[in-house]
Amino acid sequence: GLECLAPLVCSGEETPDPIPTTIKGTIPAWINGSFLRNGPGKFEFGTDRYTHWFDGMAMMHRFHICEGNVTYSSRFLRSDSFIQNSEKNRIVVSEFGTLAMPDPCKNIFARFLSRFQTPKTTDNANVNFVKYKGDYYVSTETNYMRRVDPQSLETKEKVDWSQYIAVNSATAHPHYDREGAVYNMGNSHSRRGFFYNIIRVPPPEEKAAMQDSADLTGAKVICSIPAADPRKPSYFHSFVMSENYIVFVEQPIKIDLLKFMLYKIQGKSFHKVMTWEPQHGIIFHLVNRHTGMASEVKYCTAPMFTLHQINAFEDGGFLIMDMCCGDDGELIGEFTLENLRRNAGEEMDEFYNSLCRNLPRRYVLPLTVDERTPLDQNLITLHNCKATARKTKHGEVYVTHEELHNDELLQFGGLEFPQINYHQYNGRPYRYFYSCGFGHVFGDSLLKMDVHTKELKLFLLLFLYHCEATEEDDGVVLSVIITPREEKSTFLLVLDAKTFSELGRAEVPVNIPYGTHGVFNEMG
């Protein structure tokens, strides 16, 4: 009897000037900053309609918190895609799941030839807010980002990664080290093959703070990892980073490069070139992030897919990696707007039951494997760890995971969008993470997980974005709550991170479409 989600995937209206919210309870006075959100917010131009949720035009949201008060504002990203679509009043730039049709004003021959032109790459950066050298950008998974003003949400210049380094894309989930450097993953292809590239952007220089312009100078590729199959590289959404290592997860969601070159001629959108091929399994590529040297050991495991990692850290010669995992990589292509707008009840139940459940898993990689390491012996000696690793032949180790949950989690539909106390615990031993429970196609609860005891705390609410924790177990969890049940009933929820009880909420009379990711911009 699941509810219809259509109200959550409808076009929103921007609120460029900050408006006050109604406070219920108490918003702690020590919180001083802005909760920034990003996600798809416009799903049609004229009579043209997008077909996939990922395709909607980026809409940025800002909840500004100061001395117990909260204001709200929002703006559409003025990307080239948004402007061109608006000017033509139709979809002229292809997105992940929607192919732009030829201009109907052209003659038949011109429209035929347009199918053979290289499709424009979208700069519709609707996935996340990211930060490089002190500047905020909004990002998707192409080679384009857009710099933005985090206070006014004004759109600034378009930034092309390929103008700085030899990559064709970058993820919307970079990692940050304690010195201010930023790491990311991008891909590239040449006559030598297809490569997954680890990118490092250095910390900002003092003089750069005076310049109001994008600055990715000094960015470099520190390691290039060849694809196992150069004709079918893996899709990736994020990667793993500890204090000393980066791990790239080469997974069985494959991009068929031949289909990619032909997909516009065939009249197919990009997501049709992605296939789930579990016969290939998983390869964990281990790289020293200080030297850029890749390990000669290949770590393998059973097929799964992962979008978001929780945390990774080193302990006694082992690299421990926690991530949200599923067993069916067909998931991404299923989030069409047709599916998300199914009728309540049987239709929506059928779609929900067809989706796999993402669950937290722990993988452990032994870091000291060499020719003297014995074969077919569990190498994991960590106390109370159920994950295993066995050397199967020279240069290859097969690992199995430990479930990071108990059966209680299954009744909440699994979890996704994990957050930790990133600034203090990223890459280090930690205990807690926060996430969304998925008792519906979209998250309908907030969860707090103790990875030591696997105990779960629940805050049940219907339909929400994922949360952003600021301090591990001694601070607050922020989440934007939206619902299909009532018009203009959005609110910012503030939970005590330790007790997981509500401290307060800031109600705002607007409809916010369901989004993807966000960050907290601390103001001092």
Short mmCIF file of C-alpha atoms in Angstrom, two decimals:
data_model
loop_
_atom_site.label_atom_id
_atom_site.label_comp_id
_atom_site.label_asym_id
_atom_site.label_seq_id
_atom_site.Cartn_x
_atom_site.Cartn_y
_atom_site.Cartn_z
CA GLY A 1 0.00 0.00 0.00
CA LEU A 2 2.85 2.43 -0.70
CA GLU A 3 1.99 6.04 -1.47
CA CYS A 4 2.41 7.77 -4.82
CA LEU A 5 5.64 9.79 -5.14
CA ALA A 6 4.54 12.02 -8.02
CA PRO A 7 4.38 15.22 -5.89
CA LEU A 8 8.06 14.74 -4.99
CA VAL A 9 9.26 14.59 -8.61
CA CYS A 10 7.42 17.61 -9.98
CA SER A 11 9.03 20.88 -11.04
CA GLY A 12 9.58 23.34 -8.21
CA GLU A 13 9.51 27.12 -8.11
CA GLU A 14 12.60 29.01 -7.04
CA THR A 15 12.65 31.36 -4.04
CA PRO A 16 15.65 33.60 -4.79
CA ASP A 17 15.10 36.03 -1.88
CA PRO A 18 15.44 34.45 1.59
CA ILE A 19 12.14 33.97 3.43
CA PRO A 20 11.65 33.33 7.17
CA THR A 21 10.65 29.95 8.56
CA THR A 22 8.42 29.03 11.50
CA ILE A 23 10.43 27.51 14.34
CA LYS A 24 8.96 24.66 16.41
CA GLY A 25 11.04 23.56 19.38
CA THR A 26 14.57 24.98 19.55
CA ILE A 27 17.26 25.38 16.93
CA PRO A 28 20.56 25.43 18.90
CA ALA A 29 22.05 28.92 18.92
CA TRP A 30 25.57 27.60 18.37
CA ILE A 31 24.74 26.47 14.81
CA ASN A 32 25.96 29.19 12.46
CA GLY A 33 26.00 28.40 8.77
CA SER A 34 24.01 27.19 5.80
CA PHE A 35 22.67 23.78 4.90
CA LEU A 36 23.04 23.62 1.10
CA ARG A 37 21.07 21.10 -0.96
CA ASN A 38 21.15 20.14 -4.62
CA GLY A 39 19.00 17.98 -6.87
CA PRO A 40 16.72 17.77 -9.91
CA GLY A 41 14.06 20.49 -9.81
CA LYS A 42 12.60 21.04 -13.30
CA PHE A 43 11.38 18.18 -15.47
CA GLU A 44 9.96 19.80 -18.61
CA PHE A 45 10.44 22.57 -21.16
CA GLY A 46 7.42 23.42 -23.28
CA THR A 47 5.86 20.13 -24.32
CA ASP A 48 9.12 18.18 -23.92
CA ARG A 49 9.40 15.99 -20.83
CA TYR A 50 12.43 14.35 -19.24
CA THR A 51 12.15 10.58 -18.83
CA HIS A 52 14.58 9.94 -15.94
CA TRP A 53 14.75 11.46 -12.48
CA PHE A 54 18.49 12.18 -12.88
CA ASP A 55 17.73 14.46 -15.86
CA GLY A 56 15.87 17.27 -14.08
CA MET A 57 17.49 20.71 -14.13
CA ALA A 58 19.59 21.45 -11.04
CA MET A 59 17.84 23.32 -8.23
CA MET A 60 19.91 24.62 -5.29
CA HIS A 61 18.46 25.16 -1.80
CA ARG A 62 19.85 27.06 1.20
CA PHE A 63 18.69 26.88 4.81
CA HIS A 64 20.63 29.62 6.60
CA ILE A 65 20.87 29.08 10.37
CA CYS A 66 21.95 31.88 12.74
CA GLU A 67 21.23 32.41 16.46
CA GLY A 68 18.32 29.99 16.48
CA ASN A 69 16.62 31.45 13.39
CA VAL A 70 16.40 29.93 9.90
CA THR A 71 15.72 31.44 6.48
CA TYR A 72 15.19 29.58 3.21
CA SER A 73 16.05 30.39 -0.40
CA SER A 74 16.43 28.46 -3.65
CA ARG A 75 17.54 28.99 -7.23
CA PHE A 76 17.77 27.04 -10.43
CA LEU A 77 21.33 26.63 -11.63
CA ARG A 78 21.76 28.84 -14.71
CA SER A 79 23.70 26.19 -16.60
CA ASP A 80 24.15 26.38 -20.35
CA SER A 81 21.73 23.45 -20.56
CA PHE A 82 19.07 25.33 -18.55
CA ILE A 83 19.51 28.56 -20.56
CA GLN A 84 19.44 26.88 -23.98
CA ASN A 85 16.43 24.75 -23.07
CA SER A 86 14.64 27.84 -21.72
CA GLU A 87 15.38 29.93 -24.81
CA LYS A 88 14.13 27.23 -27.19
CA ASN A 89 11.33 26.15 -24.81
CA ARG A 90 12.21 22.52 -25.49
CA ILE A 91 14.90 20.03 -24.51
CA VAL A 92 17.95 20.71 -26.68
CA VAL A 93 20.69 19.16 -24.50
CA SER A 94 20.64 15.41 -23.83
CA GLU A 95 20.78 14.15 -20.25
CA PHE A 96 21.43 10.78 -18.61
CA GLY A 97 18.08 9.25 -19.56
CA THR A 98 16.65 11.69 -22.12
CA LEU A 99 17.90 12.15 -25.67
CA ALA A 100 17.36 15.63 -27.13
CA MET A 101 15.44 15.42 -30.37
CA PRO A 102 16.55 17.26 -33.57
CA ASP A 103 15.20 20.76 -34.12
CA PRO A 104 11.73 20.36 -35.71
CA CYS A 105 12.34 23.56 -37.69
CA LYS A 106 15.15 21.91 -39.67
CA ASN A 107 14.43 20.06 -42.91
CA ILE A 108 14.39 16.27 -42.95
CA PHE A 109 17.95 15.98 -44.29
CA ALA A 110 19.37 18.33 -41.63
CA ARG A 111 17.57 16.44 -38.87
CA PHE A 112 18.97 13.15 -40.20
CA LEU A 113 22.53 14.52 -40.24
CA SER A 114 22.17 15.88 -36.69
CA ARG A 115 22.01 12.30 -35.40
CA PHE A 116 25.65 11.86 -36.45
CA GLN A 117 26.91 14.90 -34.57
CA THR A 118 28.68 14.44 -31.24
CA PRO A 119 26.09 15.13 -28.53
CA LYS A 120 26.69 18.16 -26.33
CA THR A 121 27.90 17.29 -22.86
CA THR A 122 25.54 18.64 -20.22
CA ASP A 123 26.64 21.03 -17.49
CA ASN A 124 23.41 20.38 -15.56
CA ALA A 125 25.26 19.91 -12.26
CA ASN A 126 22.39 18.53 -10.16
CA VAL A 127 24.13 15.99 -7.90
CA ASN A 128 26.14 17.67 -5.15
CA PHE A 129 27.90 20.72 -3.74
CA VAL A 130 31.70 20.27 -3.73
CA LYS A 131 34.57 22.48 -2.61
CA TYR A 132 37.93 23.15 -4.26
CA LYS A 133 40.46 25.67 -2.92
CA GLY A 134 37.82 27.35 -0.77
CA ASP A 135 35.28 27.82 -3.59
CA TYR A 136 31.94 26.04 -3.84
CA TYR A 137 30.87 24.30 -7.02
CA VAL A 138 27.89 22.22 -7.99
CA SER A 139 28.81 19.02 -9.74
CA THR A 140 27.43 16.12 -11.72
CA GLU A 141 29.40 13.30 -13.42
CA THR A 142 30.54 15.00 -16.63
CA ASN A 143 33.67 17.09 -17.21
CA TYR A 144 31.76 20.28 -16.31
CA MET A 145 31.15 21.91 -12.93
CA ARG A 146 29.65 25.29 -12.11
CA ARG A 147 31.11 27.63 -9.50
CA VAL A 148 28.38 29.09 -7.28
CA ASP A 149 28.04 31.69 -4.54
CA PRO A 150 27.05 29.68 -1.43
CA GLN A 151 25.20 32.66 0.08
CA SER A 152 23.20 34.05 -2.85
CA LEU A 153 23.17 30.76 -4.86
CA GLU A 154 24.21 32.83 -7.86
CA THR A 155 25.55 30.79 -10.80
CA LYS A 156 29.10 31.70 -11.79
CA GLU A 157 31.45 30.39 -14.46
CA LYS A 158 31.47 26.95 -16.02
CA VAL A 159 34.61 24.94 -15.28
CA ASP A 160 35.88 22.24 -17.62
CA TRP A 161 38.08 19.62 -15.92
CA SER A 162 39.68 18.72 -19.25
CA GLN A 163 41.20 22.23 -19.44
CA TYR A 164 43.28 21.44 -16.36
CA ILE A 165 44.03 17.72 -16.60
CA ALA A 166 43.51 14.91 -19.09
CA VAL A 167 40.19 13.50 -17.85
CA ASN A 168 36.75 13.30 -19.44
CA SER A 169 34.75 13.44 -16.21
CA ALA A 170 34.96 13.66 -12.43
CA THR A 171 32.68 12.35 -9.68
CA ALA A 172 30.46 14.52 -7.50
CA HIS A 173 31.91 12.88 -4.37
CA PRO A 174 35.49 14.09 -3.80
CA HIS A 175 37.39 13.43 -0.59
CA TYR A 176 39.18 16.07 1.48
CA ASP A 177 42.35 15.58 3.53
CA ARG A 178 43.30 17.50 6.66
CA GLU A 179 45.79 19.71 4.80
CA GLY A 180 43.11 21.08 2.47
CA ALA A 181 43.90 18.99 -0.62
CA VAL A 182 41.01 17.41 -2.53
CA TYR A 183 41.00 14.00 -4.22
CA ASN A 184 38.64 12.82 -6.92
CA MET A 185 38.28 10.19 -9.64
CA GLY A 186 37.94 10.77 -13.37
CA ASN A 187 38.24 8.66 -16.51
CA SER A 188 40.09 9.00 -19.79
CA HIS A 189 40.60 7.00 -22.94
CA SER A 190 43.22 7.04 -25.67
CA ARG A 191 44.89 4.66 -28.09
CA ARG A 192 46.51 3.04 -25.07
CA GLY A 193 43.13 2.09 -23.59
CA PHE A 194 40.64 3.25 -20.98
CA PHE A 195 41.87 4.51 -17.59
CA TYR A 196 40.44 5.40 -14.20
CA ASN A 197 42.39 8.40 -12.90
CA ILE A 198 42.95 9.56 -9.34
CA ILE A 199 43.04 13.36 -9.24
CA ARG A 200 44.60 15.59 -6.60
CA VAL A 201 43.81 19.31 -6.31
CA PRO A 202 46.24 21.10 -3.93
CA PRO A 203 45.15 23.30 -1.00
CA PRO A 204 44.42 26.97 -1.75
CA GLU A 205 47.23 29.49 -1.73
CA GLU A 206 46.85 32.64 0.38
CA LYS A 207 46.83 35.02 -2.60
CA ALA A 208 44.15 32.93 -4.33
CA ALA A 209 41.63 33.91 -1.64
CA MET A 210 41.51 37.43 -3.12
CA GLN A 211 40.48 36.24 -6.59
CA ASP A 212 36.84 35.79 -7.53
CA SER A 213 37.41 33.14 -10.17
CA ALA A 214 37.64 29.38 -10.47
CA ASP A 215 41.05 27.99 -9.60
CA LEU A 216 42.04 24.37 -10.18
CA THR A 217 45.69 25.16 -10.90
CA GLY A 218 48.06 22.50 -9.69
CA ALA A 219 45.53 19.72 -10.25
CA LYS A 220 47.23 16.55 -11.42
CA VAL A 221 46.58 12.88 -12.01
CA ILE A 222 48.53 10.95 -9.40
CA CYS A 223 47.63 7.46 -10.65
CA SER A 224 46.04 5.97 -13.79
CA ILE A 225 44.47 2.53 -13.46
CA PRO A 226 43.82 0.62 -16.71
CA ALA A 227 40.34 -0.85 -17.08
CA ALA A 228 40.12 -4.64 -16.89
CA ASP A 229 38.15 -4.54 -20.16
CA PRO A 230 39.00 -1.38 -22.17
CA ARG A 231 35.86 -1.85 -24.32
CA LYS A 232 33.58 -2.01 -21.28
CA PRO A 233 34.87 0.15 -18.41
CA SER A 234 33.02 0.31 -15.12
CA TYR A 235 30.66 3.04 -13.98
CA PHE A 236 31.65 4.64 -10.68
CA HIS A 237 29.91 7.18 -8.47
CA SER A 238 32.47 7.54 -5.66
CA PHE A 239 35.60 5.93 -4.22
CA VAL A 240 37.28 4.98 -0.93
CA MET A 241 39.94 7.01 0.93
CA SER A 242 41.77 6.36 4.19
CA GLU A 243 44.69 8.31 5.67
CA ASN A 244 47.23 6.64 3.40
CA TYR A 245 45.31 4.86 0.66
CA ILE A 246 42.73 5.33 -2.06
CA VAL A 247 40.72 2.36 -3.28
CA PHE A 248 38.92 2.37 -6.61
CA VAL A 249 36.08 -0.16 -6.81
CA GLU A 250 35.87 -1.57 -10.35
CA GLN A 251 32.36 -2.97 -10.37
CA PRO A 252 30.17 -4.89 -12.84
CA ILE A 253 28.07 -1.89 -13.94
CA LYS A 254 29.65 -1.55 -17.38
CA ILE A 255 29.60 1.17 -20.02
CA ASP A 256 29.67 -0.32 -23.51
CA LEU A 257 31.90 2.10 -25.46
CA LEU A 258 30.72 0.84 -28.85
CA LYS A 259 27.10 1.46 -27.87
CA PHE A 260 28.16 4.80 -26.43
CA MET A 261 29.48 5.90 -29.82
CA LEU A 262 26.34 4.71 -31.57
CA TYR A 263 23.65 5.54 -29.03
CA LYS A 264 22.60 8.87 -30.54
CA ILE A 265 22.36 7.37 -34.04
CA GLN A 266 20.17 4.63 -32.57
CA GLY A 267 18.03 7.20 -30.78
CA LYS A 268 18.93 5.92 -27.30
CA SER A 269 19.79 7.88 -24.16
CA PHE A 270 23.05 7.43 -22.24
CA HIS A 271 21.67 5.15 -19.52
CA LYS A 272 20.90 2.53 -22.20
CA VAL A 273 24.64 1.93 -22.71
CA MET A 274 25.05 0.85 -19.07
CA THR A 275 24.70 -2.87 -18.37
CA TRP A 276 24.85 -5.02 -15.25
CA GLU A 277 27.34 -7.86 -15.89
CA PRO A 278 27.83 -9.75 -12.60
CA GLN A 279 29.96 -12.42 -14.27
CA HIS A 280 32.90 -10.00 -13.95
CA GLY A 281 32.92 -9.65 -10.15
CA ILE A 282 34.67 -6.84 -8.26
CA ILE A 283 38.28 -5.64 -8.30
CA PHE A 284 39.52 -3.37 -5.50
CA HIS A 285 42.46 -1.29 -6.81
CA LEU A 286 44.65 -0.16 -3.89
CA VAL A 287 46.76 3.01 -4.39
CA ASN A 288 49.10 4.80 -1.98
CA ARG A 289 47.71 8.34 -2.11
CA HIS A 290 51.03 9.93 -1.10
CA THR A 291 53.17 8.24 -3.80
CA GLY A 292 50.52 7.44 -6.41
CA MET A 293 51.84 3.87 -6.58
CA ALA A 294 49.25 1.16 -7.22
CA SER A 295 49.55 -2.13 -5.36
CA GLU A 296 50.65 -5.11 -7.41
CA VAL A 297 48.12 -7.18 -5.48
CA LYS A 298 44.68 -7.49 -7.05
CA TYR A 299 41.91 -7.75 -4.46
CA CYS A 300 38.75 -9.46 -5.75
CA THR A 301 35.31 -10.23 -4.37
CA ALA A 302 31.88 -11.41 -5.44
CA PRO A 303 29.79 -9.13 -7.70
CA MET A 304 27.94 -6.25 -6.04
CA PHE A 305 27.45 -2.58 -6.72
CA THR A 306 28.11 0.43 -4.54
CA LEU A 307 27.26 4.10 -4.92
CA HIS A 308 28.28 5.54 -1.55
CA GLN A 309 31.07 4.63 0.84
CA ILE A 310 30.68 5.15 4.61
CA ASN A 311 34.30 5.33 5.79
CA ALA A 312 37.68 3.59 5.56
CA PHE A 313 40.60 3.36 7.97
CA GLU A 314 43.76 1.39 8.66
CA ASP A 315 44.29 -0.89 11.64
CA GLY A 316 47.23 -3.21 12.32
CA GLY A 317 48.26 -3.80 8.71
CA PHE A 318 44.71 -3.93 7.35
CA LEU A 319 42.54 -1.49 5.41
CA ILE A 320 38.95 -1.59 6.63
CA MET A 321 36.34 -0.32 4.15
CA ASP A 322 32.68 0.21 5.03
CA MET A 323 30.21 0.91 2.22
CA CYS A 324 26.56 0.62 1.20
CA CYS A 325 26.20 -2.30 -1.20
CA GLY A 326 23.53 -3.96 -3.31
CA ASP A 327 23.44 -7.15 -5.33
CA ASP A 328 21.62 -5.89 -8.43
CA GLY A 329 23.19 -3.10 -10.46
CA GLU A 330 20.14 -2.70 -12.71
CA LEU A 331 18.92 -0.26 -10.04
CA ILE A 332 20.19 3.00 -11.58
CA GLY A 333 18.29 2.72 -14.83
CA GLU A 334 15.01 1.97 -13.05
CA PHE A 335 14.54 5.46 -11.59
CA THR A 336 12.55 6.73 -14.53
CA LEU A 337 9.92 9.37 -13.87
CA GLU A 338 7.30 6.95 -15.17
CA ASN A 339 8.23 4.48 -12.43
CA LEU A 340 8.48 7.14 -9.71
CA ARG A 341 5.04 8.51 -10.63
CA ARG A 342 3.26 5.15 -10.46
CA ASN A 343 -0.11 5.06 -8.75
CA ALA A 344 -0.31 4.34 -5.03
CA GLY A 345 -0.89 0.78 -3.92
CA GLU A 346 -0.27 -2.20 -6.17
CA GLU A 347 1.63 -0.34 -8.94
CA MET A 348 4.04 1.36 -6.54
CA ASP A 349 4.39 -1.81 -4.44
CA GLU A 350 5.42 -3.76 -7.54
CA PHE A 351 8.14 -1.24 -8.40
CA TYR A 352 9.44 -1.05 -4.83
CA ASN A 353 9.59 -4.85 -4.52
CA SER A 354 11.59 -5.06 -7.76
CA LEU A 355 14.42 -2.98 -6.28
CA CYS A 356 17.28 -4.53 -4.35
CA ARG A 357 18.02 -3.46 -0.78
CA ASN A 358 21.29 -1.65 -0.15
CA LEU A 359 22.94 -2.71 3.09
CA PRO A 360 26.14 -1.72 4.96
CA ARG A 361 29.08 -4.08 4.47
CA ARG A 362 32.67 -4.21 5.68
CA TYR A 363 35.53 -5.39 3.47
CA VAL A 364 39.05 -5.81 4.87
CA LEU A 365 42.20 -5.74 2.71
CA PRO A 366 45.49 -7.11 4.13
CA LEU A 367 48.24 -4.62 3.27
CA THR A 368 51.32 -6.85 3.64
CA VAL A 369 50.68 -9.57 1.05
CA ASP A 370 53.82 -10.79 -0.76
CA GLU A 371 55.29 -13.97 -2.25
CA ARG A 372 55.80 -15.43 1.25
CA THR A 373 52.11 -15.07 2.18
CA PRO A 374 50.54 -18.56 2.42
CA LEU A 375 47.80 -19.63 0.04
CA ASP A 376 44.17 -20.39 1.01
CA GLN A 377 44.50 -19.17 4.57
CA ASN A 378 42.36 -16.45 6.15
CA LEU A 379 44.71 -13.49 6.53
CA ILE A 380 42.37 -11.36 8.68
CA THR A 381 43.52 -11.44 12.29
CA LEU A 382 41.50 -8.48 13.61
CA HIS A 383 39.56 -9.18 16.79
CA ASN A 384 35.88 -10.02 16.30
CA CYS A 385 36.00 -9.49 12.52
CA LYS A 386 34.00 -11.82 10.29
CA ALA A 387 35.37 -10.54 6.99
CA THR A 388 37.92 -12.83 5.31
CA ALA A 389 40.81 -12.50 2.85
CA ARG A 390 42.63 -15.40 1.21
CA LYS A 391 45.53 -15.36 -1.20
CA THR A 392 44.36 -17.52 -4.11
CA LYS A 393 47.45 -17.21 -6.30
CA HIS A 394 50.46 -14.96 -6.73
CA GLY A 395 49.36 -11.32 -6.73
CA GLU A 396 45.68 -12.03 -6.08
CA VAL A 397 43.59 -12.03 -2.89
CA TYR A 398 39.92 -12.95 -2.65
CA VAL A 399 37.94 -11.21 0.10
CA THR A 400 34.49 -11.76 1.60
CA HIS A 401 32.54 -9.14 3.52
CA GLU A 402 31.07 -8.86 6.99
CA GLU A 403 27.51 -7.59 7.29
CA LEU A 404 27.54 -4.36 9.31
CA HIS A 405 23.93 -4.74 10.43
CA ASN A 406 21.55 -7.08 12.21
CA ASP A 407 18.18 -8.34 11.01
CA GLU A 408 16.42 -5.30 12.48
CA LEU A 409 17.62 -3.15 9.57
CA LEU A 410 15.84 -5.33 7.00
CA GLN A 411 12.41 -4.22 8.20
CA PHE A 412 13.36 -0.63 7.30
CA GLY A 413 14.22 -1.60 3.72
CA GLY A 414 18.00 -1.25 3.99
CA LEU A 415 19.84 2.09 4.00
CA GLU A 416 21.66 4.58 1.79
CA PHE A 417 23.16 8.10 1.76
CA PRO A 418 25.52 7.50 4.71
CA GLN A 419 27.15 10.37 6.61
CA ILE A 420 29.80 10.40 9.34
CA ASN A 421 31.49 13.12 11.36
CA TYR A 422 33.66 13.70 8.31
CA HIS A 423 36.00 16.43 9.52
CA GLN A 424 37.22 14.50 12.55
CA TYR A 425 36.77 10.85 11.58
CA ASN A 426 37.15 10.48 7.83
CA GLY A 427 39.93 7.96 7.17
CA ARG A 428 40.14 7.14 10.87
CA PRO A 429 38.55 4.57 13.21
CA TYR A 430 34.97 5.64 13.94
CA ARG A 431 31.84 4.31 15.58
CA TYR A 432 28.69 5.97 14.22
CA PHE A 433 27.14 6.78 10.89
CA TYR A 434 23.80 8.28 9.92
CA SER A 435 21.71 7.39 6.88
CA CYS A 436 18.25 7.04 5.37
CA GLY A 437 16.12 3.94 5.77
CA PHE A 438 14.25 2.89 2.65
CA GLY A 439 10.83 1.58 3.56
CA HIS A 440 9.72 3.23 0.31
CA VAL A 441 11.40 3.91 -3.04
CA PHE A 442 12.62 7.18 -1.51
CA GLY A 443 13.95 7.34 2.06
CA ASP A 444 11.25 7.41 4.74
CA SER A 445 13.31 7.32 7.96
CA LEU A 446 16.55 8.50 9.52
CA LEU A 447 18.85 5.87 10.99
CA LYS A 448 21.83 6.00 13.35
CA MET A 449 24.09 2.95 13.22
CA ASP A 450 26.72 1.87 15.75
CA VAL A 451 29.32 -0.13 13.79
CA HIS A 452 30.79 -1.56 16.99
CA THR A 453 27.56 -3.13 18.25
CA LYS A 454 25.47 -3.01 15.04
CA GLU A 455 22.72 -1.39 17.08
CA LEU A 456 20.26 0.87 15.32
CA LYS A 457 18.42 4.01 16.34
CA LEU A 458 15.45 5.15 14.27
CA PHE A 459 13.72 8.46 13.67
CA LEU A 460 10.68 7.63 11.56
CA LEU A 461 9.42 10.28 9.16
CA LEU A 462 8.01 9.99 5.69
CA PHE A 463 10.14 11.08 2.74
CA LEU A 464 13.33 12.95 3.29
CA TYR A 465 16.64 13.88 1.86
CA HIS A 466 19.70 12.28 3.38
CA CYS A 467 21.21 13.75 6.50
CA GLU A 468 24.42 15.63 7.14
CA ALA A 469 26.14 15.00 10.47
CA THR A 470 28.45 17.64 11.91
CA GLU A 471 29.98 15.90 14.96
CA GLU A 472 30.12 12.24 15.90
CA ASP A 473 27.60 11.63 18.64
CA ASP A 474 27.99 15.12 20.10
CA GLY A 475 26.25 17.58 17.83
CA VAL A 476 23.26 17.62 15.53
CA VAL A 477 21.93 15.82 12.48
CA LEU A 478 20.19 18.01 9.90
CA SER A 479 17.67 16.72 7.36
CA VAL A 480 15.18 18.36 5.02
CA ILE A 481 11.80 16.65 5.32
CA ILE A 482 9.31 16.63 2.45
CA THR A 483 6.06 14.71 2.00
CA PRO A 484 3.61 13.93 -0.81
CA ARG A 485 0.69 14.14 1.63
CA GLU A 486 0.46 17.89 2.08
CA GLU A 487 1.18 20.93 -0.06
CA LYS A 488 3.98 23.27 1.05
CA SER A 489 4.79 21.37 4.24
CA THR A 490 8.60 21.22 4.04
CA PHE A 491 10.72 21.60 7.17
CA LEU A 492 14.34 21.42 8.27
CA LEU A 493 14.65 18.85 11.05
CA VAL A 494 17.32 19.17 13.76
CA LEU A 495 18.08 16.01 15.78
CA ASP A 496 20.38 15.54 18.74
CA ALA A 497 23.07 13.26 17.31
CA LYS A 498 23.58 11.38 20.58
CA THR A 499 19.99 10.66 21.61
CA PHE A 500 18.49 10.91 18.10
CA SER A 501 15.61 12.92 19.54
CA GLU A 502 14.15 16.01 17.90
CA LEU A 503 15.43 19.38 19.09
CA GLY A 504 13.48 21.54 16.69
CA ARG A 505 12.28 22.14 13.19
CA ALA A 506 12.07 25.11 10.82
CA GLU A 507 8.92 25.00 8.70
CA VAL A 508 8.92 26.68 5.28
CA PRO A 509 5.81 27.02 3.07
CA VAL A 510 7.31 25.71 -0.18
CA ASN A 511 7.32 22.50 -2.21
CA ILE A 512 10.84 21.09 -2.60
CA PRO A 513 11.41 18.27 -5.13
CA TYR A 514 13.20 15.18 -3.83
CA GLY A 515 16.95 15.81 -4.11
CA THR A 516 20.27 14.05 -3.92
CA HIS A 517 23.08 15.49 -1.78
CA GLY A 518 24.11 18.47 0.33
CA VAL A 519 26.74 20.02 2.58
CA PHE A 520 26.92 22.24 5.63
CA ASN A 521 28.72 25.53 4.97
CA GLU A 522 30.05 26.65 8.36
CA MET A 523 30.06 30.43 8.77
CA GLY A 524 32.20 30.69 11.90
#
